[in-house]
């Protein structure tokens, strides 16, 4: 199975500051078609997860441009510029290269 | 508008089974695979498996092969997951989620299953 390892944030993050969440995969997620099958989700307290970024760097419909994804085949970063109160929650990375699909353990974001 | 409406919370006895549902609306049910994800209290997300509603083909994570059974009813646009031989380890919230190519674009609200005597 592909293991997804997420880093922690130095919580709480001051409102208006930027935050970067790291994710590492145990296998390259770069497919032969040129796409990197790494997704990011946010789960706000008491809610279902919601898609933020897919294919490593493509923002989902309706997602603020304060969110951006980048990386290589195995090392990825989700950057949130100018964090706001509504960004509070747990962020998960997820690989879709192969079954079984796997998620990172989650990174909690708190705002000061 | 795409909606995945899941059934209500369940309180079940150890050793029993439970079947939860996920009713899809706002899109053609058979055009998208449906996946299921488990989340234990205060823990992360774990993928259970997926079903192709068009033909019933399923893929499961190894650890859920004898625990979960996924089915789909095209006539009612509803996906189901049955969990068997329940233990306290199965106490969790279970989400259905639609896949669009290679990402989960819509999620149900989740069903809390509590296993307790």
Short mmCIF file of C-alpha atoms in Angstrom, two decimals:
data_model
loop_
_atom_site.label_atom_id
_atom_site.label_comp_id
_atom_site.label_asym_id
_atom_site.label_seq_id
_atom_site.Cartn_x
_atom_site.Cartn_y
_atom_site.Cartn_z
CA UNK A 1 0.00 0.00 0.00
CA UNK A 2 1.13 3.58 -0.63
CA UNK A 3 1.80 5.32 2.68
CA UNK A 4 0.95 9.00 2.92
CA UNK A 5 2.79 10.98 5.60
CA UNK A 6 1.66 14.46 6.58
CA UNK A 7 3.51 17.11 8.54
CA UNK A 8 2.17 19.16 11.42
CA UNK A 9 1.50 22.87 11.64
CA UNK A 10 2.88 25.19 14.33
CA UNK A 11 -0.58 25.91 15.69
CA UNK A 12 -2.20 28.28 16.18
CA UNK A 13 -1.45 30.21 13.01
CA UNK A 14 -2.05 33.97 13.25
CA UNK A 15 -4.91 35.17 11.10
CA UNK A 16 -3.59 36.66 7.87
CA UNK A 17 -0.39 34.64 7.91
CA UNK A 18 0.36 31.88 5.42
CA UNK A 19 0.46 28.18 6.27
CA UNK A 20 2.06 25.29 4.42
CA UNK A 21 1.11 21.65 4.92
CA UNK A 22 3.42 18.93 3.69
CA UNK A 23 2.59 15.45 2.47
CA UNK A 24 4.94 12.71 1.37
CA UNK A 25 4.07 9.51 -0.47
CA UNK A 26 6.00 6.23 -0.28
CA UNK A 27 5.76 5.88 -4.06
CA UNK A 28 5.77 8.39 -6.88
CA UNK A 29 2.24 9.50 -7.74
CA UNK A 30 3.22 10.64 -11.22
CA UNK A 31 1.25 8.66 -13.77
CA UNK A 32 2.48 7.90 -17.26
CA UNK A 33 -0.19 10.28 -18.57
CA UNK A 34 1.64 13.18 -16.93
CA UNK A 35 -0.87 13.72 -14.14
CA UNK A 36 0.10 13.43 -10.50
CA UNK A 37 -2.68 11.71 -8.58
CA UNK A 38 -2.53 13.63 -5.33
CA UNK A 39 -5.62 15.30 -3.87
CA UNK A 40 -6.19 17.58 -0.90
CA UNK A 41 -9.33 17.78 1.21
CA UNK A 42 -10.46 19.94 4.10
CA UNK A 43 -12.72 18.58 6.81
CA UNK A 44 -14.19 21.38 8.85
CA UNK A 45 -15.39 20.52 12.37
CA UNK A 46 -18.53 18.42 12.25
CA UNK A 47 -18.63 18.33 8.45
CA UNK A 48 -17.84 15.95 5.64
CA UNK A 49 -14.53 16.38 3.82
CA UNK A 50 -14.53 18.70 0.83
CA UNK A 51 -12.24 18.67 -2.16
CA UNK A 52 -9.72 21.51 -2.37
CA UNK A 53 -7.05 20.45 -4.87
CA UNK A 54 -6.80 17.58 -7.33
CA UNK A 55 -4.01 16.38 -9.62
CA UNK A 56 -1.57 18.00 -7.16
CA UNK A 57 -2.17 21.58 -8.23
CA UNK A 58 -5.65 22.06 -9.78
CA UNK A 59 -8.09 23.94 -7.56
CA UNK A 60 -11.55 22.46 -7.33
CA UNK A 61 -14.52 24.50 -8.43
CA UNK A 62 -15.40 27.28 -6.00
CA UNK A 63 -12.21 26.95 -3.95
CA UNK A 64 -10.52 30.21 -3.00
CA UNK A 65 -7.31 31.09 -4.83
CA UNK A 66 -5.70 31.42 -1.41
CA UNK A 67 -5.23 27.65 -1.69
CA UNK A 68 -2.50 26.30 -3.91
CA UNK A 69 -0.92 22.91 -4.38
CA UNK A 70 2.56 22.05 -5.58
CA UNK A 71 5.14 19.31 -5.45
CA UNK A 72 7.04 16.58 -7.20
CA UNK A 73 6.25 12.87 -7.55
CA UNK A 74 6.55 12.10 -3.85
CA UNK A 75 6.69 15.40 -1.97
CA UNK A 76 3.76 17.75 -1.91
CA UNK A 77 2.72 21.02 -0.32
CA UNK A 78 -0.60 22.69 0.23
CA UNK A 79 -0.18 26.40 0.81
CA UNK A 80 -2.84 28.59 2.33
CA UNK A 81 -2.06 32.25 1.92
CA UNK A 82 -3.54 34.64 4.45
CA UNK A 83 -5.38 32.12 6.64
CA UNK A 84 -8.91 32.98 7.73
CA UNK A 85 -11.22 31.66 10.42
CA UNK A 86 -13.13 29.57 7.87
CA UNK A 87 -9.94 27.61 7.08
CA UNK A 88 -10.01 25.89 10.47
CA UNK A 89 -10.20 22.12 10.27
CA UNK A 90 -8.20 19.06 9.34
CA UNK A 91 -6.48 18.82 5.98
CA UNK A 92 -5.92 15.45 4.33
CA UNK A 93 -3.83 14.45 1.37
CA UNK A 94 -4.90 11.40 -0.60
CA UNK A 95 -3.39 9.35 -3.39
CA UNK A 96 -5.43 8.03 -6.28
CA UNK A 97 -2.67 6.30 -8.22
CA UNK A 98 -3.61 2.79 -7.17
CA UNK A 99 -5.86 0.72 -4.95
CA UNK A 100 -6.15 0.70 -2.05
CA UNK A 101 -6.69 4.43 -2.00
CA UNK A 102 -4.91 5.92 1.01
CA UNK A 103 -5.07 9.15 2.98
CA UNK A 104 -2.57 10.96 5.10
CA UNK A 105 -3.27 11.07 8.82
CA UNK A 106 -4.45 14.66 8.63
CA UNK A 107 -3.05 18.06 9.62
CA UNK A 108 -5.03 20.26 11.97
CA UNK A 109 -5.14 24.00 11.39
CA UNK A 110 -6.02 26.33 14.23
CA UNK A 111 -6.23 30.10 13.89
CA UNK A 112 -5.10 32.70 16.40
CA UNK B 1 -27.48 19.93 -7.73
CA UNK B 2 -25.62 16.76 -6.81
CA UNK B 3 -26.69 15.33 -3.46
CA UNK B 4 -25.71 12.19 -1.59
CA UNK B 5 -28.24 11.64 1.17
CA UNK B 6 -27.24 9.00 3.70
CA UNK B 7 -29.45 7.14 6.14
CA UNK B 8 -29.67 7.91 9.83
CA UNK B 9 -27.48 7.01 12.77
CA UNK B 10 -27.46 3.40 13.93
CA UNK B 11 -27.01 1.83 17.35
CA UNK B 12 -26.32 -1.88 16.94
CA UNK B 13 -25.33 -4.86 19.05
CA UNK B 14 -21.92 -6.51 18.86
CA UNK B 15 -21.97 -9.45 16.48
CA UNK B 16 -24.86 -8.11 14.44
CA UNK B 17 -24.97 -6.54 10.98
CA UNK B 18 -26.09 -3.16 9.71
CA UNK B 19 -26.94 -1.85 6.25
CA UNK B 20 -26.59 1.85 5.53
CA UNK B 21 -27.70 3.67 2.42
CA UNK B 22 -26.64 6.55 0.22
CA UNK B 23 -29.25 7.97 -2.12
CA UNK B 24 -27.86 9.92 -5.06
CA UNK B 25 -29.63 12.70 -6.92
CA UNK B 26 -28.77 15.44 -9.37
CA UNK B 27 -26.75 13.28 -11.74
CA UNK B 28 -26.86 10.00 -13.64
CA UNK B 29 -26.22 7.41 -10.93
CA UNK B 30 -24.64 4.85 -13.22
CA UNK B 31 -22.09 7.29 -14.67
CA UNK B 32 -19.98 7.55 -11.51
CA UNK B 33 -18.41 5.03 -9.16
CA UNK B 34 -19.41 5.30 -5.51
CA UNK B 35 -16.80 4.91 -2.78
CA UNK B 36 -17.11 4.43 0.97
CA UNK B 37 -14.82 5.87 3.63
CA UNK B 38 -14.59 5.15 7.37
CA UNK B 39 -13.72 7.65 10.07
CA UNK B 40 -13.40 6.52 13.66
CA UNK B 41 -14.00 9.21 16.33
CA UNK B 42 -11.25 11.83 16.28
CA UNK B 43 -9.31 9.82 13.71
CA UNK B 44 -8.47 9.99 10.04
CA UNK B 45 -10.08 8.74 6.86
CA UNK B 46 -9.82 5.14 5.72
CA UNK B 47 -10.93 3.91 2.33
CA UNK B 48 -13.23 0.89 2.40
CA UNK B 49 -13.97 0.19 -1.24
CA UNK B 50 -15.97 1.19 -4.27
CA UNK B 51 -18.77 0.01 -6.50
CA UNK B 52 -19.59 0.63 -10.12
CA UNK B 53 -23.38 1.18 -10.01
CA UNK B 54 -23.70 0.36 -13.69
CA UNK B 55 -22.72 -3.28 -13.29
CA UNK B 56 -22.18 -3.90 -9.57
CA UNK B 57 -18.45 -4.47 -9.90
CA UNK B 58 -16.68 -3.90 -6.59
CA UNK B 59 -13.16 -3.35 -5.25
CA UNK B 60 -12.39 -3.55 -1.54
CA UNK B 61 -9.47 -2.66 0.68
CA UNK B 62 -7.99 -5.91 2.00
CA UNK B 63 -8.99 -5.27 5.60
CA UNK B 64 -12.64 -4.76 4.66
CA UNK B 65 -13.09 -7.73 2.35
CA UNK B 66 -14.84 -9.80 5.00
CA UNK B 67 -16.40 -6.84 6.79
CA UNK B 68 -18.14 -4.75 4.15
CA UNK B 69 -20.45 -5.61 1.25
CA UNK B 70 -21.22 -2.90 -1.30
CA UNK B 71 -24.30 -3.00 -3.49
CA UNK B 72 -26.22 -0.56 -5.65
CA UNK B 73 -29.84 -0.33 -6.79
CA UNK B 74 -30.14 1.43 -10.14
CA UNK B 75 -33.92 1.67 -9.87
CA UNK B 76 -33.69 3.88 -6.78
CA UNK B 77 -30.29 5.48 -7.38
CA UNK B 78 -29.14 4.18 -4.04
CA UNK B 79 -25.85 2.66 -2.92
CA UNK B 80 -25.66 0.45 0.12
CA UNK B 81 -22.99 -0.82 2.46
CA UNK B 82 -23.57 -3.73 4.77
CA UNK B 83 -21.21 -4.24 7.69
CA UNK B 84 -21.16 -7.64 9.36
CA UNK B 85 -19.94 -9.20 12.62
CA UNK B 86 -19.80 -5.80 14.21
CA UNK B 87 -17.37 -5.01 17.04
CA UNK B 88 -16.42 -1.85 18.88
CA UNK B 89 -13.74 -1.33 16.20
CA UNK B 90 -16.55 -0.67 13.73
CA UNK B 91 -17.90 2.26 15.73
CA UNK B 92 -17.32 5.11 13.29
CA UNK B 93 -18.84 7.52 10.83
CA UNK B 94 -19.18 6.12 7.34
CA UNK B 95 -19.24 8.37 4.30
CA UNK B 96 -20.26 7.64 0.76
CA UNK B 97 -18.49 9.76 -1.81
CA UNK B 98 -18.68 10.05 -5.56
CA UNK B 99 -15.58 9.79 -7.69
CA UNK B 100 -15.06 12.05 -10.66
CA UNK B 101 -12.20 10.54 -12.63
CA UNK B 102 -9.66 10.52 -9.80
CA UNK B 103 -10.94 12.61 -6.94
CA UNK B 104 -13.90 12.64 -4.56
CA UNK B 105 -16.02 15.59 -5.62
CA UNK B 106 -19.18 15.04 -3.57
CA UNK B 107 -19.65 13.48 -0.15
CA UNK B 108 -22.63 12.32 1.84
CA UNK B 109 -23.21 13.78 5.29
CA UNK B 110 -21.98 10.61 6.97
CA UNK B 111 -23.69 7.92 9.06
CA UNK B 112 -22.64 7.36 12.63
CA UNK B 113 -22.68 3.66 13.52
CA UNK B 114 -22.29 2.87 17.21
CA UNK B 115 -21.65 -0.72 18.26
CA UNK B 116 -22.64 -1.26 21.86
CA UNK B 117 -24.47 -3.77 24.00
#
